[in-house]
Amino acid sequence: MPQQYASSPHNPGVRVLHLTDRLTDRGGAHRHLLSITRALAERGHDVHIAAGTVDGLTEDVPATIHGLPGLESRTPRPVALDALLVRLDPDVLHVHTVVNPIALHCAAARGAVFTVQDHRSFCPARGKWTAKGEVCDLALAPTACGGCFDDRAYSDEMMALTRARLLAIQGAPVIVLSEYMRRELVRAGLAADRIAVVPPFVDFGTDAASAEPDGPPCVLFVGRLVEAKGPLDAVAAWRQSGVALPLVVAGTGPLRDQVEAAGAEVRGWIPHGRLPRLLRRARALLMPSRWQEPFGIAGLEALSLGVPVVAWDSGGIREWHPGPLVAWGDVAGLARALRAAIGSTASPPAGFAPGPLMDRLERVYAAVPVRLVDQLS
């Protein structure tokens, strides 16, 4: 394939190889990969995805899929990346959701672009949320992070892994989804001029706004049922609010039994194609994220269909939320905001249209080395 992409930010026919730990349509980070894969294919690019595992994929993906064991590892493990690069000869190598330090260092040495979608390159613990249940505003350091671990050996291991991940992307072009994530990476030592902010976009299709609601009006929570996402806080706020609508929960996880016992209707994981029907019945989306949200795509999806989002001020949420936000950790405030939101209609925020955001992504791609395979040792 002609290697001319570096001279043009919009050159159809470019071959892009994405690397991901697992190929799935569960979770915002993995959904984002599928969204840009679809958009790149629509723009005429030849899209390939190499994944450590394929898990729970319920939709067609407009890409050639390759298995690459080791990408899914959370600890150092060799990955046969060079052989795949020689075989495919991609113009762009784009890494997502991979935290195996060996894979990251190998990809960086081959001229990869990295999307950093979570905290694992600068926070060894809970996503900028401390073991004491407080927001963490400290930079990465053993003295700052050690308090989040009971075991010193495990703390040292996680610090070493986090530093290895950060070192791997130190000199590479990096994409983040929010200014919040950009600030955190700069605090951790990355050069600001190497970090591009390219937010995600809603990938529902043109008929989402007219989708038939799949039930009567409700209050909605969408996300993994883990402490970081705040499902028990959502239940508590719903109960305190006195709103006479059921709380429907789309997600699953270790807190499912507790959420159900508190009175919520847990639907389990909902395929992305069915989510518009669920959102169309929602009168508000609750989003009390305890960890610092890298972005929070579920909220943007709700706003796109006119559903008000009742959220804590967490991480990158303020970059798309029209406000007002509830102070982080304030369950009573969340309940009051929920009462106020019922009966209102939200408007989608400006600045998140797919076309301009994909143009921005292609401009990042345009800066990659012209011949990736020439960098193989």
mmCIF file of C-alpha atoms in Angstrom:
data_model
loop_
_atom_site.group_PDB
_atom_site.id
_atom_site.type_symbol
_atom_site.label_atom_id
_atom_site.label_comp_id
_atom_site.label_asym_id
_atom_site.label_seq_id
_atom_site.Cartn_x
_atom_site.Cartn_y
_atom_site.Cartn_z
ATOM 1 C CA MET A 1 0.000 0.000 0.000
ATOM 2 C CA PRO A 2 1.367 3.474 -0.819
ATOM 3 C CA GLN A 3 2.646 5.158 2.327
ATOM 4 C CA GLN A 4 1.418 8.728 1.685
ATOM 5 C CA TYR A 5 -0.907 9.356 4.589
ATOM 6 C CA ALA A 6 1.445 11.489 6.629
ATOM 7 C CA SER A 7 1.092 14.296 4.067
ATOM 8 C CA SER A 8 -2.723 14.424 4.136
ATOM 9 C CA PRO A 9 -5.195 14.520 7.020
ATOM 10 C CA HIS A 10 -7.983 12.962 4.936
ATOM 11 C CA ASN A 11 -6.657 10.356 2.531
ATOM 12 C CA PRO A 12 -9.057 7.473 1.784
ATOM 13 C CA GLY A 13 -7.620 4.010 1.567
ATOM 14 C CA VAL A 14 -5.352 4.165 4.600
ATOM 15 C CA ARG A 15 -4.751 0.911 6.485
ATOM 16 C CA VAL A 16 -5.263 1.321 10.230
ATOM 17 C CA LEU A 17 -4.421 -1.412 12.741
ATOM 18 C CA HIS A 18 -6.038 -1.034 16.154
ATOM 19 C CA LEU A 19 -4.740 -2.958 19.164
ATOM 20 C CA THR A 20 -7.103 -3.727 22.047
ATOM 21 C CA ASP A 21 -7.015 -5.973 25.082
ATOM 22 C CA ARG A 22 -10.404 -7.428 24.174
ATOM 23 C CA LEU A 23 -12.925 -6.866 21.430
ATOM 24 C CA THR A 24 -16.355 -6.372 22.970
ATOM 25 C CA ASP A 25 -19.259 -3.955 22.849
ATOM 26 C CA ARG A 26 -19.525 -3.797 26.640
ATOM 27 C CA GLY A 27 -18.231 -0.682 28.355
ATOM 28 C CA GLY A 28 -17.594 2.836 27.128
ATOM 29 C CA ALA A 29 -13.916 2.360 26.275
ATOM 30 C CA HIS A 30 -14.522 -0.626 24.035
ATOM 31 C CA ARG A 31 -17.625 0.966 22.503
ATOM 32 C CA HIS A 32 -15.490 3.943 21.552
ATOM 33 C CA LEU A 33 -13.172 1.692 19.552
ATOM 34 C CA LEU A 34 -16.148 0.211 17.692
ATOM 35 C CA SER A 35 -17.515 3.689 16.958
ATOM 36 C CA ILE A 36 -14.311 4.991 15.407
ATOM 37 C CA THR A 37 -13.821 1.679 13.567
ATOM 38 C CA ARG A 38 -17.208 2.139 11.931
ATOM 39 C CA ALA A 39 -16.520 5.789 11.132
ATOM 40 C CA LEU A 40 -13.099 5.017 9.633
ATOM 41 C CA ALA A 41 -14.591 2.278 7.455
ATOM 42 C CA GLU A 42 -17.294 4.684 6.260
ATOM 43 C CA ARG A 43 -14.518 7.073 5.227
ATOM 44 C CA GLY A 44 -12.981 4.419 3.016
ATOM 45 C CA HIS A 45 -10.149 3.227 5.243
ATOM 46 C CA ASP A 46 -8.996 -0.383 5.515
ATOM 47 C CA VAL A 47 -9.510 -1.153 9.203
ATOM 48 C CA HIS A 48 -7.973 -4.056 11.140
ATOM 49 C CA ILE A 49 -8.304 -4.898 14.836
ATOM 50 C CA ALA A 50 -5.901 -7.125 16.769
ATOM 51 C CA ALA A 51 -7.396 -8.270 20.072
ATOM 52 C CA GLY A 52 -6.176 -10.396 22.936
ATOM 53 C CA THR A 53 -9.672 -11.854 23.320
ATOM 54 C CA VAL A 54 -13.104 -11.473 21.730
ATOM 55 C CA ASP A 55 -15.850 -11.331 24.337
ATOM 56 C CA GLY A 56 -19.596 -10.682 24.157
ATOM 57 C CA LEU A 57 -19.571 -9.061 20.719
ATOM 58 C CA THR A 58 -23.185 -8.730 19.513
ATOM 59 C CA GLU A 59 -22.780 -6.643 16.366
ATOM 60 C CA ASP A 60 -20.967 -6.768 13.067
ATOM 61 C CA VAL A 61 -17.643 -4.950 13.019
ATOM 62 C CA PRO A 62 -16.497 -3.415 9.698
ATOM 63 C CA ALA A 63 -12.910 -4.547 10.188
ATOM 64 C CA THR A 64 -10.669 -7.565 9.745
ATOM 65 C CA ILE A 65 -10.136 -9.117 13.173
ATOM 66 C CA HIS A 66 -6.880 -10.768 14.255
ATOM 67 C CA GLY A 67 -6.141 -12.647 17.455
ATOM 68 C CA LEU A 68 -2.992 -11.479 19.246
ATOM 69 C CA PRO A 69 -2.551 -13.287 22.583
ATOM 70 C CA GLY A 70 -0.933 -11.215 25.292
ATOM 71 C CA LEU A 71 -2.697 -7.947 24.544
ATOM 72 C CA GLU A 72 -5.226 -8.800 27.239
ATOM 73 C CA SER A 73 -2.564 -9.287 29.929
ATOM 74 C CA ARG A 74 -2.408 -6.775 32.778
ATOM 75 C CA THR A 75 1.194 -7.722 33.524
ATOM 76 C CA PRO A 76 4.286 -7.960 31.272
ATOM 77 C CA ARG A 77 3.892 -10.687 28.647
ATOM 78 C CA PRO A 78 5.499 -11.011 25.194
ATOM 79 C CA VAL A 79 3.280 -10.242 22.204
ATOM 80 C CA ALA A 80 3.989 -11.240 18.583
ATOM 81 C CA LEU A 81 3.283 -7.754 17.239
ATOM 82 C CA ASP A 82 6.142 -7.473 14.751
ATOM 83 C CA ALA A 83 5.005 -10.484 12.734
ATOM 84 C CA LEU A 84 1.541 -8.962 12.375
ATOM 85 C CA LEU A 85 2.996 -5.598 11.330
ATOM 86 C CA VAL A 86 5.107 -7.247 8.638
ATOM 87 C CA ARG A 87 2.079 -9.150 7.345
ATOM 88 C CA LEU A 88 -0.346 -6.202 7.321
ATOM 89 C CA ASP A 89 2.028 -3.275 6.663
ATOM 90 C CA PRO A 90 -0.344 -0.711 8.266
ATOM 91 C CA ASP A 91 -0.060 3.029 7.767
ATOM 92 C CA VAL A 92 -1.257 3.714 11.314
ATOM 93 C CA LEU A 93 -0.918 1.641 14.486
ATOM 94 C CA HIS A 94 -3.437 2.783 17.118
ATOM 95 C CA VAL A 95 -3.401 1.292 20.627
ATOM 96 C CA HIS A 96 -6.492 1.225 22.883
ATOM 97 C CA THR A 97 -7.161 -0.302 26.345
ATOM 98 C CA VAL A 98 -3.877 -2.263 26.359
ATOM 99 C CA VAL A 99 -1.936 -2.085 29.632
ATOM 100 C CA ASN A 100 0.599 -4.909 29.172
ATOM 101 C CA PRO A 101 3.862 -2.910 29.483
ATOM 102 C CA ILE A 102 5.761 -5.119 27.017
ATOM 103 C CA ALA A 103 3.059 -4.666 24.376
ATOM 104 C CA LEU A 104 3.000 -0.922 25.022
ATOM 105 C CA HIS A 105 6.777 -0.546 24.714
ATOM 106 C CA CYS A 106 6.801 -2.641 21.538
ATOM 107 C CA ALA A 107 4.010 -0.583 19.966
ATOM 108 C CA ALA A 108 5.664 2.696 20.967
ATOM 109 C CA ALA A 109 8.914 1.605 19.335
ATOM 110 C CA ARG A 110 6.956 0.987 16.114
ATOM 111 C CA GLY A 111 5.490 4.499 15.974
ATOM 112 C CA ALA A 112 2.063 3.852 17.487
ATOM 113 C CA VAL A 113 -0.590 6.345 18.477
ATOM 114 C CA PHE A 114 -2.048 5.672 21.947
ATOM 115 C CA THR A 115 -5.517 6.423 23.238
ATOM 116 C CA VAL A 116 -5.419 6.585 27.047
ATOM 117 C CA GLN A 117 -8.989 5.948 28.183
ATOM 118 C CA ASP A 118 -8.538 5.325 31.886
ATOM 119 C CA HIS A 119 -6.241 6.007 34.830
ATOM 120 C CA ARG A 120 -3.946 3.010 34.657
ATOM 121 C CA SER A 121 -1.050 4.993 33.200
ATOM 122 C CA PHE A 122 -0.989 7.464 36.100
ATOM 123 C CA CYS A 123 -2.941 5.918 38.997
ATOM 124 C CA PRO A 124 -2.033 2.474 40.387
ATOM 125 C CA ALA A 125 -5.163 2.156 42.519
ATOM 126 C CA ARG A 126 -8.820 3.157 42.170
ATOM 127 C CA GLY A 127 -9.020 5.809 39.462
ATOM 128 C CA LYS A 128 -8.143 8.974 41.430
ATOM 129 C CA TRP A 129 -10.441 7.967 44.273
ATOM 130 C CA THR A 130 -8.757 6.993 47.531
ATOM 131 C CA ALA A 131 -9.260 4.028 49.842
ATOM 132 C CA LYS A 132 -10.719 6.527 52.344
ATOM 133 C CA GLY A 133 -13.461 7.387 49.869
ATOM 134 C CA GLU A 134 -12.104 10.798 48.879
ATOM 135 C CA VAL A 135 -11.203 12.382 45.556
ATOM 136 C CA CYS A 136 -7.445 12.120 44.950
ATOM 137 C CA ASP A 137 -5.731 15.246 43.628
ATOM 138 C CA LEU A 138 -2.174 13.986 44.130
ATOM 139 C CA ALA A 139 0.335 13.221 41.398
ATOM 140 C CA LEU A 140 1.749 9.724 40.931
ATOM 141 C CA ALA A 141 4.315 8.965 43.665
ATOM 142 C CA PRO A 142 4.928 6.081 46.102
ATOM 143 C CA THR A 143 4.325 8.331 49.109
ATOM 144 C CA ALA A 144 1.039 9.578 47.657
ATOM 145 C CA CYS A 145 -0.292 6.280 46.321
ATOM 146 C CA GLY A 146 0.865 3.816 48.979
ATOM 147 C CA GLY A 147 -2.039 4.631 51.277
ATOM 148 C CA CYS A 148 -4.482 3.041 48.829
ATOM 149 C CA PHE A 149 -2.979 -0.405 49.463
ATOM 150 C CA ASP A 150 -2.917 -2.592 52.555
ATOM 151 C CA ASP A 151 -0.035 -4.699 51.259
ATOM 152 C CA ARG A 152 3.352 -3.024 50.680
ATOM 153 C CA ALA A 153 4.536 -5.629 48.187
ATOM 154 C CA TYR A 154 1.354 -5.282 46.128
ATOM 155 C CA SER A 155 1.640 -1.502 46.298
ATOM 156 C CA ASP A 156 5.208 -1.675 44.969
ATOM 157 C CA GLU A 157 4.117 -4.033 42.191
ATOM 158 C CA MET A 158 1.265 -1.762 41.074
ATOM 159 C CA MET A 159 3.488 1.325 41.200
ATOM 160 C CA ALA A 160 6.063 -0.417 39.016
ATOM 161 C CA LEU A 161 3.409 -1.466 36.490
ATOM 162 C CA THR A 162 1.933 2.030 36.365
ATOM 163 C CA ARG A 163 5.347 3.625 35.858
ATOM 164 C CA ALA A 164 6.161 1.104 33.114
ATOM 165 C CA ARG A 165 2.925 1.952 31.300
ATOM 166 C CA LEU A 166 3.603 5.666 31.608
ATOM 167 C CA LEU A 167 7.177 5.288 30.394
ATOM 168 C CA ALA A 168 6.006 3.350 27.324
ATOM 169 C CA ILE A 169 3.898 6.236 26.036
ATOM 170 C CA GLN A 170 6.282 9.006 27.148
ATOM 171 C CA GLY A 171 7.433 10.043 23.688
ATOM 172 C CA ALA A 172 4.464 8.866 21.638
ATOM 173 C CA PRO A 173 1.491 10.777 20.256
ATOM 174 C CA VAL A 174 -1.318 10.329 22.781
ATOM 175 C CA ILE A 175 -5.072 10.807 22.438
ATOM 176 C CA VAL A 176 -7.351 11.370 25.418
ATOM 177 C CA LEU A 177 -11.115 11.848 25.557
ATOM 178 C CA SER A 178 -11.183 14.888 27.848
ATOM 179 C CA GLU A 179 -9.179 17.862 29.056
ATOM 180 C CA TYR A 180 -9.349 16.268 32.499
ATOM 181 C CA MET A 181 -7.341 13.279 31.247
ATOM 182 C CA ARG A 182 -4.911 15.568 29.464
ATOM 183 C CA ARG A 183 -4.228 17.472 32.687
ATOM 184 C CA GLU A 184 -3.642 14.260 34.615
ATOM 185 C CA LEU A 185 -1.140 12.961 32.064
ATOM 186 C CA VAL A 186 0.716 16.279 32.014
ATOM 187 C CA ARG A 187 0.932 16.136 35.834
ATOM 188 C CA ALA A 188 2.353 12.636 35.452
ATOM 189 C CA GLY A 189 5.121 13.926 33.182
ATOM 190 C CA LEU A 190 3.896 13.695 29.590
ATOM 191 C CA ALA A 191 4.533 16.635 27.277
ATOM 192 C CA ALA A 192 1.356 18.670 26.763
ATOM 193 C CA ASP A 193 2.052 19.203 23.060
ATOM 194 C CA ARG A 194 2.024 15.440 22.443
ATOM 195 C CA ILE A 195 -1.496 14.980 23.830
ATOM 196 C CA ALA A 196 -4.551 15.551 21.630
ATOM 197 C CA VAL A 197 -8.062 15.719 23.062
ATOM 198 C CA VAL A 198 -10.483 13.848 20.797
ATOM 199 C CA PRO A 199 -13.771 13.242 22.636
ATOM 200 C CA PRO A 200 -16.046 10.335 21.773
ATOM 201 C CA PHE A 201 -19.302 10.785 19.903
ATOM 202 C CA VAL A 202 -22.721 9.162 20.074
ATOM 203 C CA ASP A 203 -23.039 6.208 17.714
ATOM 204 C CA PHE A 204 -26.750 5.376 17.828
ATOM 205 C CA GLY A 205 -27.788 5.830 14.201
ATOM 206 C CA THR A 206 -30.381 8.157 12.715
ATOM 207 C CA ASP A 207 -33.482 6.354 13.994
ATOM 208 C CA ALA A 208 -32.611 6.463 17.721
ATOM 209 C CA ALA A 209 -34.727 9.561 18.411
ATOM 210 C CA SER A 210 -37.831 7.810 17.077
ATOM 211 C CA ALA A 211 -37.208 4.478 18.817
ATOM 212 C CA GLU A 212 -40.193 3.040 20.657
ATOM 213 C CA PRO A 213 -39.707 3.177 24.456
ATOM 214 C CA ASP A 214 -39.362 -0.358 25.814
ATOM 215 C CA GLY A 215 -41.514 0.312 28.874
ATOM 216 C CA PRO A 216 -43.144 2.961 31.078
ATOM 217 C CA PRO A 217 -41.263 6.044 32.355
ATOM 218 C CA CYS A 218 -38.376 5.390 34.739
ATOM 219 C CA VAL A 219 -35.216 6.745 36.303
ATOM 220 C CA LEU A 220 -32.188 5.083 34.697
ATOM 221 C CA PHE A 221 -28.680 4.051 35.703
ATOM 222 C CA VAL A 222 -26.319 2.676 33.032
ATOM 223 C CA GLY A 223 -22.966 1.140 33.936
ATOM 224 C CA ARG A 224 -21.031 -1.614 35.625
ATOM 225 C CA LEU A 225 -22.323 -2.479 39.057
ATOM 226 C CA VAL A 226 -19.062 -1.766 40.821
ATOM 227 C CA GLU A 227 -18.301 0.706 43.593
ATOM 228 C CA ALA A 228 -16.451 3.097 41.290
ATOM 229 C CA LYS A 229 -19.581 3.741 39.223
ATOM 230 C CA GLY A 230 -21.726 4.506 42.272
ATOM 231 C CA PRO A 231 -24.778 2.264 41.730
ATOM 232 C CA LEU A 232 -25.549 2.127 45.462
ATOM 233 C CA ASP A 233 -25.342 5.925 45.594
ATOM 234 C CA ALA A 234 -27.782 6.051 42.682
ATOM 235 C CA VAL A 235 -30.195 3.795 44.566
ATOM 236 C CA ALA A 236 -29.852 5.874 47.742
ATOM 237 C CA ALA A 237 -30.510 9.132 45.875
ATOM 238 C CA TRP A 238 -33.511 7.642 44.083
ATOM 239 C CA ARG A 239 -35.012 6.443 47.358
ATOM 240 C CA GLN A 240 -34.381 9.792 49.074
ATOM 241 C CA SER A 241 -35.846 11.756 46.176
ATOM 242 C CA GLY A 242 -39.354 10.402 46.566
ATOM 243 C CA VAL A 243 -39.708 10.336 42.777
ATOM 244 C CA ALA A 244 -42.579 7.981 41.959
ATOM 245 C CA LEU A 245 -40.838 6.239 39.090
ATOM 246 C CA PRO A 246 -39.008 2.903 39.130
ATOM 247 C CA LEU A 247 -35.218 2.860 39.039
ATOM 248 C CA VAL A 248 -34.095 0.716 36.110
ATOM 249 C CA VAL A 249 -30.460 -0.380 36.043
ATOM 250 C CA ALA A 250 -28.737 -1.419 32.809
ATOM 251 C CA GLY A 251 -25.582 -3.228 33.825
ATOM 252 C CA THR A 252 -24.189 -6.073 35.815
ATOM 253 C CA GLY A 253 -21.381 -6.695 38.257
ATOM 254 C CA PRO A 254 -20.545 -7.730 41.823
ATOM 255 C CA LEU A 255 -22.996 -5.254 43.407
ATOM 256 C CA ARG A 256 -25.999 -6.580 41.498
ATOM 257 C CA ASP A 257 -27.573 -8.407 44.450
ATOM 258 C CA GLN A 258 -27.303 -5.324 46.670
ATOM 259 C CA VAL A 259 -28.786 -3.074 44.003
ATOM 260 C CA GLU A 260 -31.711 -5.439 43.477
ATOM 261 C CA ALA A 261 -32.249 -5.853 47.219
ATOM 262 C CA ALA A 262 -32.543 -2.062 47.510
ATOM 263 C CA GLY A 263 -35.489 -2.055 45.125
ATOM 264 C CA ALA A 264 -34.034 -1.324 41.698
ATOM 265 C CA GLU A 265 -35.015 -3.277 38.598
ATOM 266 C CA VAL A 266 -31.751 -4.673 37.229
ATOM 267 C CA ARG A 267 -31.957 -5.478 33.530
ATOM 268 C CA GLY A 268 -28.399 -6.731 33.180
ATOM 269 C CA TRP A 269 -26.199 -5.732 30.301
ATOM 270 C CA ILE A 270 -28.145 -4.170 27.408
ATOM 271 C CA PRO A 271 -26.732 -4.461 23.854
ATOM 272 C CA HIS A 272 -25.886 -1.038 22.489
ATOM 273 C CA GLY A 273 -28.435 -1.312 19.699
ATOM 274 C CA ARG A 274 -31.239 -1.636 22.259
ATOM 275 C CA LEU A 275 -30.078 1.200 24.492
ATOM 276 C CA PRO A 276 -32.019 3.954 22.631
ATOM 277 C CA ARG A 277 -35.317 2.229 23.464
ATOM 278 C CA LEU A 278 -34.368 2.168 27.135
ATOM 279 C CA LEU A 279 -33.245 5.801 27.108
ATOM 280 C CA ARG A 280 -36.487 6.834 25.422
ATOM 281 C CA ARG A 281 -38.413 5.743 28.521
ATOM 282 C CA ALA A 282 -36.010 7.431 30.939
ATOM 283 C CA ARG A 283 -36.961 10.723 32.590
ATOM 284 C CA ALA A 284 -33.473 11.131 34.049
ATOM 285 C CA LEU A 285 -30.125 9.324 34.048
ATOM 286 C CA LEU A 286 -28.314 9.042 37.379
ATOM 287 C CA MET A 287 -24.514 9.234 37.183
ATOM 288 C CA PRO A 288 -22.867 9.375 40.636
ATOM 289 C CA SER A 289 -19.376 8.277 39.581
ATOM 290 C CA ARG A 290 -17.055 7.776 42.554
ATOM 291 C CA TRP A 291 -13.960 7.325 40.429
ATOM 292 C CA GLN A 292 -12.966 10.348 38.371
ATOM 293 C CA GLU A 293 -14.695 9.763 35.043
ATOM 294 C CA PRO A 294 -12.310 9.950 32.082
ATOM 295 C CA PHE A 295 -15.313 11.148 30.049
ATOM 296 C CA GLY A 296 -18.648 9.425 30.733
ATOM 297 C CA ILE A 297 -20.111 8.511 27.331
ATOM 298 C CA ALA A 298 -23.350 7.148 28.850
ATOM 299 C CA GLY A 299 -24.264 10.685 29.864
ATOM 300 C CA LEU A 300 -23.611 12.110 26.409
ATOM 301 C CA GLU A 301 -25.773 9.354 24.914
ATOM 302 C CA ALA A 302 -28.610 10.267 27.281
ATOM 303 C CA LEU A 303 -28.386 13.971 26.422
ATOM 304 C CA SER A 304 -28.476 13.124 22.706
ATOM 305 C CA LEU A 305 -32.005 11.787 23.234
ATOM 306 C CA GLY A 306 -33.155 14.612 25.471
ATOM 307 C CA VAL A 307 -32.713 12.786 28.795
ATOM 308 C CA PRO A 308 -31.421 15.023 31.620
ATOM 309 C CA VAL A 309 -28.322 13.707 33.388
ATOM 310 C CA VAL A 310 -28.124 14.018 37.170
ATOM 311 C CA ALA A 311 -24.425 13.634 37.943
ATOM 312 C CA TRP A 312 -21.686 14.317 40.435
ATOM 313 C CA ASP A 313 -18.878 16.630 39.407
ATOM 314 C CA SER A 314 -16.410 13.868 38.558
ATOM 315 C CA GLY A 315 -13.421 13.995 36.201
ATOM 316 C CA GLY A 316 -14.361 14.912 32.636
ATOM 317 C CA ILE A 317 -18.140 15.016 33.112
ATOM 318 C CA ARG A 318 -18.220 18.822 33.326
ATOM 319 C CA GLU A 319 -16.828 19.015 29.773
ATOM 320 C CA TRP A 320 -20.102 17.799 28.240
ATOM 321 C CA HIS A 321 -22.664 18.301 31.016
ATOM 322 C CA PRO A 322 -24.774 21.481 30.668
ATOM 323 C CA GLY A 323 -24.881 21.922 34.464
ATOM 324 C CA PRO A 324 -25.512 22.328 37.233
ATOM 325 C CA LEU A 325 -23.550 19.383 38.575
ATOM 326 C CA VAL A 326 -23.910 17.998 42.092
ATOM 327 C CA ALA A 327 -20.893 18.179 44.398
ATOM 328 C CA TRP A 328 -18.977 14.908 44.382
ATOM 329 C CA GLY A 329 -20.176 12.534 47.109
ATOM 330 C CA ASP A 330 -23.382 14.462 47.927
ATOM 331 C CA VAL A 331 -26.187 11.873 47.853
ATOM 332 C CA ALA A 332 -28.780 14.277 49.274
ATOM 333 C CA GLY A 333 -27.855 16.813 46.601
ATOM 334 C CA LEU A 334 -28.223 14.111 43.978
ATOM 335 C CA ALA A 335 -31.726 13.354 45.281
ATOM 336 C CA ARG A 336 -32.701 17.036 45.083
ATOM 337 C CA ALA A 337 -31.303 17.318 41.560
ATOM 338 C CA LEU A 338 -33.224 14.210 40.519
ATOM 339 C CA ARG A 339 -36.503 15.703 41.739
ATOM 340 C CA ALA A 340 -35.760 18.903 39.823
ATOM 341 C CA ALA A 341 -34.852 17.037 36.627
ATOM 342 C CA ILE A 342 -38.071 15.052 36.340
ATOM 343 C CA GLY A 343 -40.291 16.705 33.747
ATOM 344 C CA SER A 344 -37.462 18.607 32.066
ATOM 345 C CA THR A 345 -35.857 17.938 28.696
ATOM 346 C CA ALA A 346 -32.149 18.169 27.931
ATOM 347 C CA SER A 347 -30.423 19.335 24.773
ATOM 348 C CA PRO A 348 -27.321 17.710 23.271
ATOM 349 C CA PRO A 349 -24.180 19.793 23.858
ATOM 350 C CA ALA A 350 -22.320 21.317 20.933
ATOM 351 C CA GLY A 351 -18.904 20.093 19.884
ATOM 352 C CA PHE A 352 -19.490 16.341 19.747
ATOM 353 C CA ALA A 353 -20.555 15.779 16.132
ATOM 354 C CA PRO A 354 -18.874 12.705 14.591
ATOM 355 C CA GLY A 355 -17.552 14.442 11.462
ATOM 356 C CA PRO A 356 -15.348 17.106 13.077
ATOM 357 C CA LEU A 357 -14.132 14.668 15.739
ATOM 358 C CA MET A 358 -13.108 12.124 13.095
ATOM 359 C CA ASP A 359 -11.353 14.923 11.201
ATOM 360 C CA ARG A 360 -9.436 15.639 14.400
ATOM 361 C CA LEU A 361 -8.501 11.965 14.753
ATOM 362 C CA GLU A 362 -7.262 11.846 11.170
ATOM 363 C CA ARG A 363 -5.072 14.870 11.807
ATOM 364 C CA VAL A 364 -3.417 12.919 14.629
ATOM 365 C CA TYR A 365 -2.956 9.989 12.261
ATOM 366 C CA ALA A 366 -1.415 12.326 9.689
ATOM 367 C CA ALA A 367 1.539 12.948 11.994
ATOM 368 C CA VAL A 368 2.597 9.301 12.337
ATOM 369 C CA PRO A 369 5.789 8.000 10.670
ATOM 370 C CA VAL A 370 5.368 7.275 6.979
ATOM 371 C CA ARG A 371 6.684 3.705 7.132
ATOM 372 C CA LEU A 372 5.891 1.818 10.315
ATOM 373 C CA VAL A 373 7.461 -1.425 9.138
ATOM 374 C CA ASP A 374 10.760 0.341 8.470
ATOM 375 C CA GLN A 375 11.068 0.779 12.237
ATOM 376 C CA LEU A 376 11.152 -2.947 12.910
ATOM 377 C CA SER A 377 14.436 -3.975 14.431
#
